[in-house]
mmCIF file of C-alpha atoms and ligand atoms in Angstrom:
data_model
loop_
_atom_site.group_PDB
_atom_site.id
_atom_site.type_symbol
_atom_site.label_atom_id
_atom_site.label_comp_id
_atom_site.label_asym_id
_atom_site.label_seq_id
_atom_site.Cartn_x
_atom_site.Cartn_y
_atom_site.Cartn_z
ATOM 1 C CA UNK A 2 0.000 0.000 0.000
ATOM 2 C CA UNK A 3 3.025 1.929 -0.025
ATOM 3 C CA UNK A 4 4.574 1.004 -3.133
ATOM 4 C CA UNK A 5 4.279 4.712 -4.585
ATOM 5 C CA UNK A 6 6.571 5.803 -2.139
ATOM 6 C CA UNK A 7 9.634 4.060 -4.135
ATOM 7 C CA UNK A 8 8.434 5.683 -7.556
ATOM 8 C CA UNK A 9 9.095 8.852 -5.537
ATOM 9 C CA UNK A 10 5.635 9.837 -4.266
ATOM 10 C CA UNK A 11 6.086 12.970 -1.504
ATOM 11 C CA UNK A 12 1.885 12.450 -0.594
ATOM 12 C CA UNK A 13 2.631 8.518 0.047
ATOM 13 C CA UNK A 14 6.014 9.082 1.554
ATOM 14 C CA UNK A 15 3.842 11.994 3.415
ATOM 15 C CA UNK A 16 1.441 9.218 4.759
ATOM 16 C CA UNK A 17 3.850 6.239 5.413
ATOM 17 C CA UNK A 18 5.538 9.007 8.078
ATOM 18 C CA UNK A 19 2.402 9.841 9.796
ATOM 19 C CA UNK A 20 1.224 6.236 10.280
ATOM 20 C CA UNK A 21 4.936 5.047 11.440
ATOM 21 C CA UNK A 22 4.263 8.165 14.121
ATOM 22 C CA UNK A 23 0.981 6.547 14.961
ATOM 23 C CA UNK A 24 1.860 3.038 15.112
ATOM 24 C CA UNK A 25 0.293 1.238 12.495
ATOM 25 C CA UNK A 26 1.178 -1.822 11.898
ATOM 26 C CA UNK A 27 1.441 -1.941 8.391
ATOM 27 C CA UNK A 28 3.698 1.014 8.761
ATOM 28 C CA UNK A 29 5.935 -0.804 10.904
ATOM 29 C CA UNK A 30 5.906 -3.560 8.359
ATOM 30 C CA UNK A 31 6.371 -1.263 5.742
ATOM 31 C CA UNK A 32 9.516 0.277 7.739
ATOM 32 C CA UNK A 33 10.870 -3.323 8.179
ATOM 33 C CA UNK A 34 11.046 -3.963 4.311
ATOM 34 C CA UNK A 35 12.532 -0.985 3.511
ATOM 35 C CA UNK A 36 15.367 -1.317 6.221
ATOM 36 C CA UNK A 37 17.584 -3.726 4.233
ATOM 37 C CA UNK A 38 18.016 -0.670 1.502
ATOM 38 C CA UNK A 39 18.551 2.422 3.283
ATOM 39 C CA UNK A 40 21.716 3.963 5.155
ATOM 40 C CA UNK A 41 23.036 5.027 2.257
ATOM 41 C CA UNK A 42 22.028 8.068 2.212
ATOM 42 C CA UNK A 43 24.104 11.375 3.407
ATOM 43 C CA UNK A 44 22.461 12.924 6.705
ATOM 44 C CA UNK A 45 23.829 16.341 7.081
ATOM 45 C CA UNK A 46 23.479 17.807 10.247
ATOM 46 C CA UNK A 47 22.524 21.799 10.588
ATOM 47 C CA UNK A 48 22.647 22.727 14.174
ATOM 48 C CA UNK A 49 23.085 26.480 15.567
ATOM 49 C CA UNK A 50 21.639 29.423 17.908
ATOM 50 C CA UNK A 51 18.092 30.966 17.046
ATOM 51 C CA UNK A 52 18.435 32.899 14.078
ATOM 52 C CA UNK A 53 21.968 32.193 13.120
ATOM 53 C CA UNK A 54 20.946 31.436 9.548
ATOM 54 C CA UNK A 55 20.535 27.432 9.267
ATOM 55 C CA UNK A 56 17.194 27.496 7.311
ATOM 56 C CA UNK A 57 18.718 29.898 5.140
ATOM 57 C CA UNK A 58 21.812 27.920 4.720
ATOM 58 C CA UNK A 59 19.705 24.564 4.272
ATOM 59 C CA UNK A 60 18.004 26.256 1.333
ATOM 60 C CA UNK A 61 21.690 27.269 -0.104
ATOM 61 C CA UNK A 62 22.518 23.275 0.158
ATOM 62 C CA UNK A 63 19.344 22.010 -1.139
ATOM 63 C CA UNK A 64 19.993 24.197 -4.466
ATOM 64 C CA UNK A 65 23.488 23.116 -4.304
ATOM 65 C CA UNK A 66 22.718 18.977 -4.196
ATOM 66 C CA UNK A 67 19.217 19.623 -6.556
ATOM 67 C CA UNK A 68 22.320 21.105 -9.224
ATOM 68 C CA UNK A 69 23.605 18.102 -8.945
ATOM 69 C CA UNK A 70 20.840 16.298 -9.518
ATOM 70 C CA UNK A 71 20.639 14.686 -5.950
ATOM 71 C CA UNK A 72 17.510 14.320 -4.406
ATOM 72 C CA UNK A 73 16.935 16.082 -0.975
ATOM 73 C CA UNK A 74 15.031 15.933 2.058
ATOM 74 C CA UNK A 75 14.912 18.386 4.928
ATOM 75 C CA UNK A 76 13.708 17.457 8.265
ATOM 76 C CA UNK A 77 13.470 20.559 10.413
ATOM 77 C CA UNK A 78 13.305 19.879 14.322
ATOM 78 C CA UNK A 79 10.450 22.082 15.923
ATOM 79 C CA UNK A 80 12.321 22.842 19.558
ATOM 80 C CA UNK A 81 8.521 23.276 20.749
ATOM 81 C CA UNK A 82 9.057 26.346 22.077
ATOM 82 C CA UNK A 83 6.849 28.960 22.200
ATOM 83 C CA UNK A 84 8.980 30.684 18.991
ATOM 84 C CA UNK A 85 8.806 27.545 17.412
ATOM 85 C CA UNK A 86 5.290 27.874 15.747
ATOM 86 C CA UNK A 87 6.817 31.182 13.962
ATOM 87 C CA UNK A 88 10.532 29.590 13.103
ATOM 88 C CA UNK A 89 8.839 26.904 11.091
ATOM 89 C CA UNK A 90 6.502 28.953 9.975
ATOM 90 C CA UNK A 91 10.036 30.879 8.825
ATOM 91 C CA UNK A 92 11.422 27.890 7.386
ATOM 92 C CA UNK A 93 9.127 27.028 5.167
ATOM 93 C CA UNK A 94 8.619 30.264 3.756
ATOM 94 C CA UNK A 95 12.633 31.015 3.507
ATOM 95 C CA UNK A 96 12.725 27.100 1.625
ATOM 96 C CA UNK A 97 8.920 27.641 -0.244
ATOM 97 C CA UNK A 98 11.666 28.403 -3.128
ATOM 98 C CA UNK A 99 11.525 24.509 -3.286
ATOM 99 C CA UNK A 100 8.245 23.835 -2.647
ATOM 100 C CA UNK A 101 7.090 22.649 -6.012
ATOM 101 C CA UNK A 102 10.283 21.030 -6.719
ATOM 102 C CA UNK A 103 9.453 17.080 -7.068
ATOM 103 C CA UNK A 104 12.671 16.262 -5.751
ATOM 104 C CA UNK A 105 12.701 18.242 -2.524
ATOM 105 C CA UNK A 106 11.017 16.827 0.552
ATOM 106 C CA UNK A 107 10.649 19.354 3.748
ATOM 107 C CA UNK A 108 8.942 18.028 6.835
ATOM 108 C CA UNK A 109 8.886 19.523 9.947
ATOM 109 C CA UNK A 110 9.204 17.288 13.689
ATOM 110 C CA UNK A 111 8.158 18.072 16.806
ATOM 111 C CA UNK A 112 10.774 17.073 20.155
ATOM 112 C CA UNK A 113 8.193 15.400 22.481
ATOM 113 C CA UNK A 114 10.389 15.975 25.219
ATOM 114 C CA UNK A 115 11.256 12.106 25.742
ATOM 115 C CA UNK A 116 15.028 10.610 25.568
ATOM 116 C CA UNK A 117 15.626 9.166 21.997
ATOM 117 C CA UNK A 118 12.058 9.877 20.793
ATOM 118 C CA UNK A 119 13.543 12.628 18.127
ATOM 119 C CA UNK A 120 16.397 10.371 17.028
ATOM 120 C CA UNK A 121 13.783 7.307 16.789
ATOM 121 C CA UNK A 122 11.095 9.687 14.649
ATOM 122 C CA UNK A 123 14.175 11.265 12.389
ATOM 123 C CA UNK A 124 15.464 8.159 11.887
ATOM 124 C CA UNK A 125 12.031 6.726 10.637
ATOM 125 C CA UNK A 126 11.395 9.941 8.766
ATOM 126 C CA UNK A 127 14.926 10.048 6.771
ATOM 127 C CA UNK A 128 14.646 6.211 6.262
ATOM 128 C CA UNK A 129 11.405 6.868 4.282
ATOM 129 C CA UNK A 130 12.942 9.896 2.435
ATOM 130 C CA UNK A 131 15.663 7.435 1.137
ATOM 131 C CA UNK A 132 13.266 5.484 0.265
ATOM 132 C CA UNK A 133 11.557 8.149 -1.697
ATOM 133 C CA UNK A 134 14.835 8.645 -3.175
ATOM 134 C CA UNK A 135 16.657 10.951 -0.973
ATOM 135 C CA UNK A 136 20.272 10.970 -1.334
ATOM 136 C CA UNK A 137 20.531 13.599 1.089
ATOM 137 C CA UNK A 138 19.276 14.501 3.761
ATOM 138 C CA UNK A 139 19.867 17.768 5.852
ATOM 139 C CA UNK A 140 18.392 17.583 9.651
ATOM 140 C CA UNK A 141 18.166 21.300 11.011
ATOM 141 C CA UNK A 142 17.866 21.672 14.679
ATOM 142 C CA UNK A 143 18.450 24.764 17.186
ATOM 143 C CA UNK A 144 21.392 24.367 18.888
ATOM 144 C CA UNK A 145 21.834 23.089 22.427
ATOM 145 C CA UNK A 146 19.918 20.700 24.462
ATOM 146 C CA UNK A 147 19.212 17.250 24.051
ATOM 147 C CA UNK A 148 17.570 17.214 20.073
ATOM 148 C CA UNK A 149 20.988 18.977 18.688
ATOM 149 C CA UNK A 150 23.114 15.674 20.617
ATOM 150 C CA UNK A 151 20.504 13.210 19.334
ATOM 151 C CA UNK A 152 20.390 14.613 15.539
ATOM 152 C CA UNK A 153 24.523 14.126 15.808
ATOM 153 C CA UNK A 154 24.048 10.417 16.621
ATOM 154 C CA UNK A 155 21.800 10.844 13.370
ATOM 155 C CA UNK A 156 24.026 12.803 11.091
ATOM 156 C CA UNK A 157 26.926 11.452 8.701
ATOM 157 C CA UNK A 158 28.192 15.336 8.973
ATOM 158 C CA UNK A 159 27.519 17.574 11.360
ATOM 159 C CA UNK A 160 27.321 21.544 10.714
ATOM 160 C CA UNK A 161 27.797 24.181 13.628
ATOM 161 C CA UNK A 162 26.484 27.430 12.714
ATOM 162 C CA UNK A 163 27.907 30.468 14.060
ATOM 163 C CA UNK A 164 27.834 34.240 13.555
ATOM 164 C CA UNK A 165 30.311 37.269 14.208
ATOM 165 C CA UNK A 166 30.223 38.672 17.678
ATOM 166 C CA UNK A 167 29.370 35.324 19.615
ATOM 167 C CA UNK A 168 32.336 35.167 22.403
ATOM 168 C CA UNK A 169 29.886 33.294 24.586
ATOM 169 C CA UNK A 170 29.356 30.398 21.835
ATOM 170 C CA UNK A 171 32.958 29.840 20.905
ATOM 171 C CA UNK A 172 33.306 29.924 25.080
ATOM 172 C CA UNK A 173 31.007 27.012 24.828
ATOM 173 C CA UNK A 174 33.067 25.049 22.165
ATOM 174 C CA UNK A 175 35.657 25.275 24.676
ATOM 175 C CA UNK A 176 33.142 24.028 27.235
ATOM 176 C CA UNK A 177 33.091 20.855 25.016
ATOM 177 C CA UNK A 178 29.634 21.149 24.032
ATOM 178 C CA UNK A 179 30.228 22.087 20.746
ATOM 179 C CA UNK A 180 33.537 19.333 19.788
ATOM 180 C CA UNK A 181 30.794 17.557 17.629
ATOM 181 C CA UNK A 182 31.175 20.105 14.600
ATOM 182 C CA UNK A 183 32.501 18.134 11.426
ATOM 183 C CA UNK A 184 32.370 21.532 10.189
ATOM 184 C CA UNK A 185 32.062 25.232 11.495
ATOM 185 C CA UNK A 186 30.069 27.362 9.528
ATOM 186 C CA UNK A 187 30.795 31.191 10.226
ATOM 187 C CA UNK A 188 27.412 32.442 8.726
ATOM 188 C CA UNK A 189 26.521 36.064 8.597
ATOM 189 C CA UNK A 190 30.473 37.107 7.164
ATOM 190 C CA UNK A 191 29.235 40.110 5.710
ATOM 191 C CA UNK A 192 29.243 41.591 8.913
ATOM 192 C CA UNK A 193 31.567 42.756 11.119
ATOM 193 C CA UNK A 194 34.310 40.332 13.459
ATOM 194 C CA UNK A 195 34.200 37.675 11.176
ATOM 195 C CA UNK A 196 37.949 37.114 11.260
ATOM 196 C CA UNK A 197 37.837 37.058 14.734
ATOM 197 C CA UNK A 198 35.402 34.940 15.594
ATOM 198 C CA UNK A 199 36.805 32.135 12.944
ATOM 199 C CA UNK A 200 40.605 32.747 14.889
ATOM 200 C CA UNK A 201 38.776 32.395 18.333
ATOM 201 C CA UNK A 202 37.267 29.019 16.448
ATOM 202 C CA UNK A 203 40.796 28.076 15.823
ATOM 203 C CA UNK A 204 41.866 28.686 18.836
ATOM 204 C CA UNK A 205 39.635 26.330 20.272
ATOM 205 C CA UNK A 206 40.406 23.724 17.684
ATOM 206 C CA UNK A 207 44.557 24.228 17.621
ATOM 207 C CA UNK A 208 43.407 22.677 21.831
ATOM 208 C CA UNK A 209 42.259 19.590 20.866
ATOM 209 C CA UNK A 210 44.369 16.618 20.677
ATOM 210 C CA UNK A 211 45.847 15.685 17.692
ATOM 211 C CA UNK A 212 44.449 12.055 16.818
ATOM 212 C CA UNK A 213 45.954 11.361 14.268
ATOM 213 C CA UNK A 214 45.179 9.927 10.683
ATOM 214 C CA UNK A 215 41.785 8.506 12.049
ATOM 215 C CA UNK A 216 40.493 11.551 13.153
ATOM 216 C CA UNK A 217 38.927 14.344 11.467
ATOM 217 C CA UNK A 218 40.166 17.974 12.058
ATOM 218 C CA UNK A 219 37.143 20.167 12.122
ATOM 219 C CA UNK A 220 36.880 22.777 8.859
ATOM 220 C CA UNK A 221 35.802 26.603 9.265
ATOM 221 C CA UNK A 222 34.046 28.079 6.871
ATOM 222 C CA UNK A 223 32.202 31.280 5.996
ATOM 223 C CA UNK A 224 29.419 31.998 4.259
ATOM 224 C CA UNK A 225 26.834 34.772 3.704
ATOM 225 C CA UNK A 226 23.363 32.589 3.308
ATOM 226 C CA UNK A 227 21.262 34.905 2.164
ATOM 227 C CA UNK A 228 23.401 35.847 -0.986
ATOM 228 C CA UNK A 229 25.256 32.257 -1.802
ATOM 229 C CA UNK A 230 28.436 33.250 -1.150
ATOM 230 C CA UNK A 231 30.553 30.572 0.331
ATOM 231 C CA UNK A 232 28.276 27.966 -0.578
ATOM 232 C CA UNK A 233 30.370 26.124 -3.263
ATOM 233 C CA UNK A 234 33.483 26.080 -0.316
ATOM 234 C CA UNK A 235 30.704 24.316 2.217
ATOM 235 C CA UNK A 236 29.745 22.214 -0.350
ATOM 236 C CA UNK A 237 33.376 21.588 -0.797
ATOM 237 C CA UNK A 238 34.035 20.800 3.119
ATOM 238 C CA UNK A 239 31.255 18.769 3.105
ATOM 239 C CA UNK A 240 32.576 16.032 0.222
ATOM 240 C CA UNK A 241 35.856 15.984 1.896
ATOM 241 C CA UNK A 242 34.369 15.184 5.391
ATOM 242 C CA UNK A 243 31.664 12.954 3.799
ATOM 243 C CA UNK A 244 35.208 10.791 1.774
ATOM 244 C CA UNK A 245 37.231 11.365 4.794
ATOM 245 C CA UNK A 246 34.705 8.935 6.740
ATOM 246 C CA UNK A 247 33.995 6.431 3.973
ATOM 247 C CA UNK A 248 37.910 5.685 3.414
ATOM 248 C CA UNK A 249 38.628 5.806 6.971
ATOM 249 C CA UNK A 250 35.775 3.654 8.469
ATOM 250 C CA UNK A 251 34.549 5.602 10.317
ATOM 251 C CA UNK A 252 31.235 5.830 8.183
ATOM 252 C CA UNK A 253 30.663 2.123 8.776
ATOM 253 C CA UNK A 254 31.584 2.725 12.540
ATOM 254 C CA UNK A 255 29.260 5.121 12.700
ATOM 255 C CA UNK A 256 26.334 3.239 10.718
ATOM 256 C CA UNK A 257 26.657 0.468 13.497
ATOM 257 C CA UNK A 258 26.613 2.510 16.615
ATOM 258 C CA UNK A 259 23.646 4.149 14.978
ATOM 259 C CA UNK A 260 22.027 1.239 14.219
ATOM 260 C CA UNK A 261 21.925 -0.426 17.513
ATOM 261 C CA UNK A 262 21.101 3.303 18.739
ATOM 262 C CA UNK A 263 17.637 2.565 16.846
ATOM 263 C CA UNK A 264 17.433 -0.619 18.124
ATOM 264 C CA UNK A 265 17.855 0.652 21.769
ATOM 265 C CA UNK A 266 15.475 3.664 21.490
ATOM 266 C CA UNK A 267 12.722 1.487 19.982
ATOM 267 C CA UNK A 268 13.121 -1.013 22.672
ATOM 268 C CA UNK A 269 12.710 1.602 24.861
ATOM 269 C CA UNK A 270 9.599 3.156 23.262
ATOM 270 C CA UNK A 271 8.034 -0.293 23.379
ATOM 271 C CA UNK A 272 8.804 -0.466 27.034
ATOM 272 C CA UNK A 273 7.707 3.095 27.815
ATOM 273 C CA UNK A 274 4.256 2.462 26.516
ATOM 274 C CA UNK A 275 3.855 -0.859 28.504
ATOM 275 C CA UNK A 276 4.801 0.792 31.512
ATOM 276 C CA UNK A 277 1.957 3.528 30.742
ATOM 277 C CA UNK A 278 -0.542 0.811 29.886
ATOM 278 C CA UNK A 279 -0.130 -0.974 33.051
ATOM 279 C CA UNK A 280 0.439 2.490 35.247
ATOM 280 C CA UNK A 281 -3.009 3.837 34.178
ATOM 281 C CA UNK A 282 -4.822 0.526 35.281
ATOM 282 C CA UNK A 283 -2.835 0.308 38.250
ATOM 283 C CA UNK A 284 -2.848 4.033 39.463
ATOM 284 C CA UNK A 285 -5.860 4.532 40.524
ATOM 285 C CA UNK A 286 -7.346 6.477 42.975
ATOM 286 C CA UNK A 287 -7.170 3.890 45.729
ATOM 287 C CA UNK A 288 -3.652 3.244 45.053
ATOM 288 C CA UNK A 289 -2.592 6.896 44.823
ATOM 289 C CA UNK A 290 -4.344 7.057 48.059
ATOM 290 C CA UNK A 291 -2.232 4.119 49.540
ATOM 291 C CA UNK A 292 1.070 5.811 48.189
ATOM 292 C CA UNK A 293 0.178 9.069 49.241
ATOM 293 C CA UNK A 294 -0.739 7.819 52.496
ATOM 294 C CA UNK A 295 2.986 5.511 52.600
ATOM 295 C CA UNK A 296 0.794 2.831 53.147
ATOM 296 C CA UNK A 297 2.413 1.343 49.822
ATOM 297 C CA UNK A 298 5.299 2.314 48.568
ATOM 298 C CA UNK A 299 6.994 2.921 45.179
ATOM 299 C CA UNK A 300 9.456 0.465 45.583
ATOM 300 C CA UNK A 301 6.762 -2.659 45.531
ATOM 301 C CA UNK A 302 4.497 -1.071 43.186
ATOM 302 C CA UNK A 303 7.530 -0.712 40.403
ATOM 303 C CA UNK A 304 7.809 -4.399 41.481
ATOM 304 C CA UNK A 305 4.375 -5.102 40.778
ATOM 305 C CA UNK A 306 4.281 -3.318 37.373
ATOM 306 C CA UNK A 307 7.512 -4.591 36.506
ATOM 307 C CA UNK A 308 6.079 -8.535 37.036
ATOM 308 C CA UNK A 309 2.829 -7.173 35.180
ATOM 309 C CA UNK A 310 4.662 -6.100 32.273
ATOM 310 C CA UNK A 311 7.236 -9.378 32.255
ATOM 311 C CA UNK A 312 3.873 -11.398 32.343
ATOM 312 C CA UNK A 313 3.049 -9.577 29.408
ATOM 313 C CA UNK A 314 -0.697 -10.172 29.414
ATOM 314 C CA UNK A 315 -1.809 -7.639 27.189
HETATM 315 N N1 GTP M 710 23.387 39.657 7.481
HETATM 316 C C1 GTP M 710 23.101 38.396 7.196
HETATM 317 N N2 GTP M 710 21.884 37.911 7.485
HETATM 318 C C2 GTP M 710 21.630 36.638 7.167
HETATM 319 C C3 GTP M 710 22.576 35.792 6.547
HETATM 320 N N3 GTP M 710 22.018 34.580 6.365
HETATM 321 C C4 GTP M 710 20.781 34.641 6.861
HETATM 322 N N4 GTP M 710 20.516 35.882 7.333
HETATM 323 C C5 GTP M 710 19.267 36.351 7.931
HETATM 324 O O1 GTP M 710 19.191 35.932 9.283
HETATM 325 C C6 GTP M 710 17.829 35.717 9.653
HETATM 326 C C7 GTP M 710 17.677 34.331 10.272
HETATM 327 O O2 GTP M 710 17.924 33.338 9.297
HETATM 328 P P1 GTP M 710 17.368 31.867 9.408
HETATM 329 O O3 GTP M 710 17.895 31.118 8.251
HETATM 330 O O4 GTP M 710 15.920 31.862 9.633
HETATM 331 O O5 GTP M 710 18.059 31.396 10.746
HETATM 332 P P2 GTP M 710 17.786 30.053 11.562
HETATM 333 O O6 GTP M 710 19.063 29.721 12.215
HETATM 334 O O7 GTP M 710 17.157 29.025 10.706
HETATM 335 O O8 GTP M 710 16.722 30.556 12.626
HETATM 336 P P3 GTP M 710 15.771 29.640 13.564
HETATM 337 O O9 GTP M 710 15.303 28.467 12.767
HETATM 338 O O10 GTP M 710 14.668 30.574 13.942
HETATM 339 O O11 GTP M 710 16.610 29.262 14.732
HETATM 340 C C8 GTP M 710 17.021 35.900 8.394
HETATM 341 O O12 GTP M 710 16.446 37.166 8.408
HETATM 342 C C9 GTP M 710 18.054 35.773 7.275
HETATM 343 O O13 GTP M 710 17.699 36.499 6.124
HETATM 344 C C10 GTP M 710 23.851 36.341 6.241
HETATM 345 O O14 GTP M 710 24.756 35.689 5.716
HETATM 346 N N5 GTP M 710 24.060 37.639 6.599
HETATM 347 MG MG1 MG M 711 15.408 27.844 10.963
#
């Protein structure tokens, strides 16, 4: 029933997504076939502060790859904040450019706040998009927090965006939080500082151990999204990271960690729900009462729901 999808159908590859995020089961099934052919595909990860230019510089990349003549998919993570309505709102107007282009796919996710739930529904989502055809895809989330680590795991390359004038970031590469840049993207170079801020970028990076062969050195480069300048150099940065991995296995490495990864955080999705299930029969008002009261305590009831859920009578 999902057969379109391979001939490159967005509206079926539209629908397979939605019923994967509702559980169907001939989703699932669906998903299970088409595991076997995808990973093949290049996940580029766009992470960065609010407003730092990644939707713009997604829509530079998508026009790069469509030139030539890749396929490319966009999955854009809504931080569900209260902005967040408006920023994807944003996005899809700054990439509507591509919006009748056949062989773009944009679709927006939602972070629903639980551990490995992003990574599990991006995973699912880019999956299908290769299956569509994608042979990239580019993964935009706002920097920091738990979505921006989880869309690394995804990502084959990862992009930090930064801007002129941001001591405080480049502090926070120090910090560690941003070492998992592939690449450094100094967006917004028509203004002023931009020389600075890529030297206080290599300052951070001249730090870092040298690892040797088998270890990638981080790139810097800048760009101006909104006019296409620096584009072709990203693009550039991007091939040599993307052969850097293949020839030094590190893509392969990569592919396995991720794939167990999945395996783990649908394992744990599975587990999560059974625990609900069981909780909702379990909790109610009487024993709330008794817990409230320390008549019972949590330690037994996990007990009990644990047994209920190993019994698995459901
Ligand atoms: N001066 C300047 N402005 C830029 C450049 N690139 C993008 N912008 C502008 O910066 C603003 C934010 O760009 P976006 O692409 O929406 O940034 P973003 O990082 O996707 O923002 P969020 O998704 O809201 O976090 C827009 O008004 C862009 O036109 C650039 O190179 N120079
Ligand atoms: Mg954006």
């Amino acid at each position: 029933m999902y057969e379109k999808v391979y001939q490159g159908d967005t509206r079926t590859a539209s629908r397979l997504m939605r019923d994967i995020e509702e559980g169907l089961p001939q989703a699932r099934a669906e998903m299970k076939r088409l595991y076997p052919q995808s990973g093949k595909a290049r996940i580029i990860g766009i992470t960065g502060s609010p407003g730092a230019g990644k939707s713009t510089l997604c829509d530079c990349l998508i026009s790069h790859y469509r030139k030539q003549g890749c396929k490319v998919g966009v999955v854009a993570i809504d931080p569900s904040s209260p902005f967040s309505g408006g920023a994807i709102l944003g996005d899809r107007i700054r990439m509507s450019r591509h919006a009748d282009d056949e062989g773009v796919f944009i679709r927006s996710l939602a972070t629903r706040g639980q551990t490995g739930g992003l990574s599990r529904a991006a995973c699912d989502v880019s999956a299908v998009m290769e299956a569509w055809g994608a042979q990239i895809v580019i993964v935009e989330t706002v920097g920091a927090g738990q979505a921006e680590v989880e869309v690394r795991r995804l990502a084959t390359s990862s992009i930090v965006v930064l801007t002129p004038g941001m001591g405080d970031e480049v502090q926070a590469i120090k910090a560690g939080i941003m070492e998992i840049a592939d690449i450094f993207v100094v967006n917004k170079a028509d203004r002023e500082g931009v020389e600075r801020t890529v030297n206080d970028i290599r300052g951070v990076l001249e730090l870092l151990p040298d690892g040797g062969p088998q270890v990638w050195r981080p790139q810097i480069v800048k760009t101006v999204a909104f006019r296409n300048e620096g584009i072709a150099e990203l693009g550039q940065a991007l091939d040599g990271h993307h052969a850097f991995m293949l020839e030094s296995g590190v893509l392969a490495k990569r592919a396995r960690e991720r794939a167990e990864l999945q395996l783990f955080d649908l394992l744990h999705e599975h587990v999560q729900l059974k625990i609900n299930a069981v909780l909702e029969k379990k909790l109610d008002p009487q024993w709330r009462e008794m817990l409230a009261s320390r008549r019972t305590d949590p330690y037994t009831l996990a007990e009990g729901v644990l047994k209920e859920i190993l019994n698995g009578d459901d």
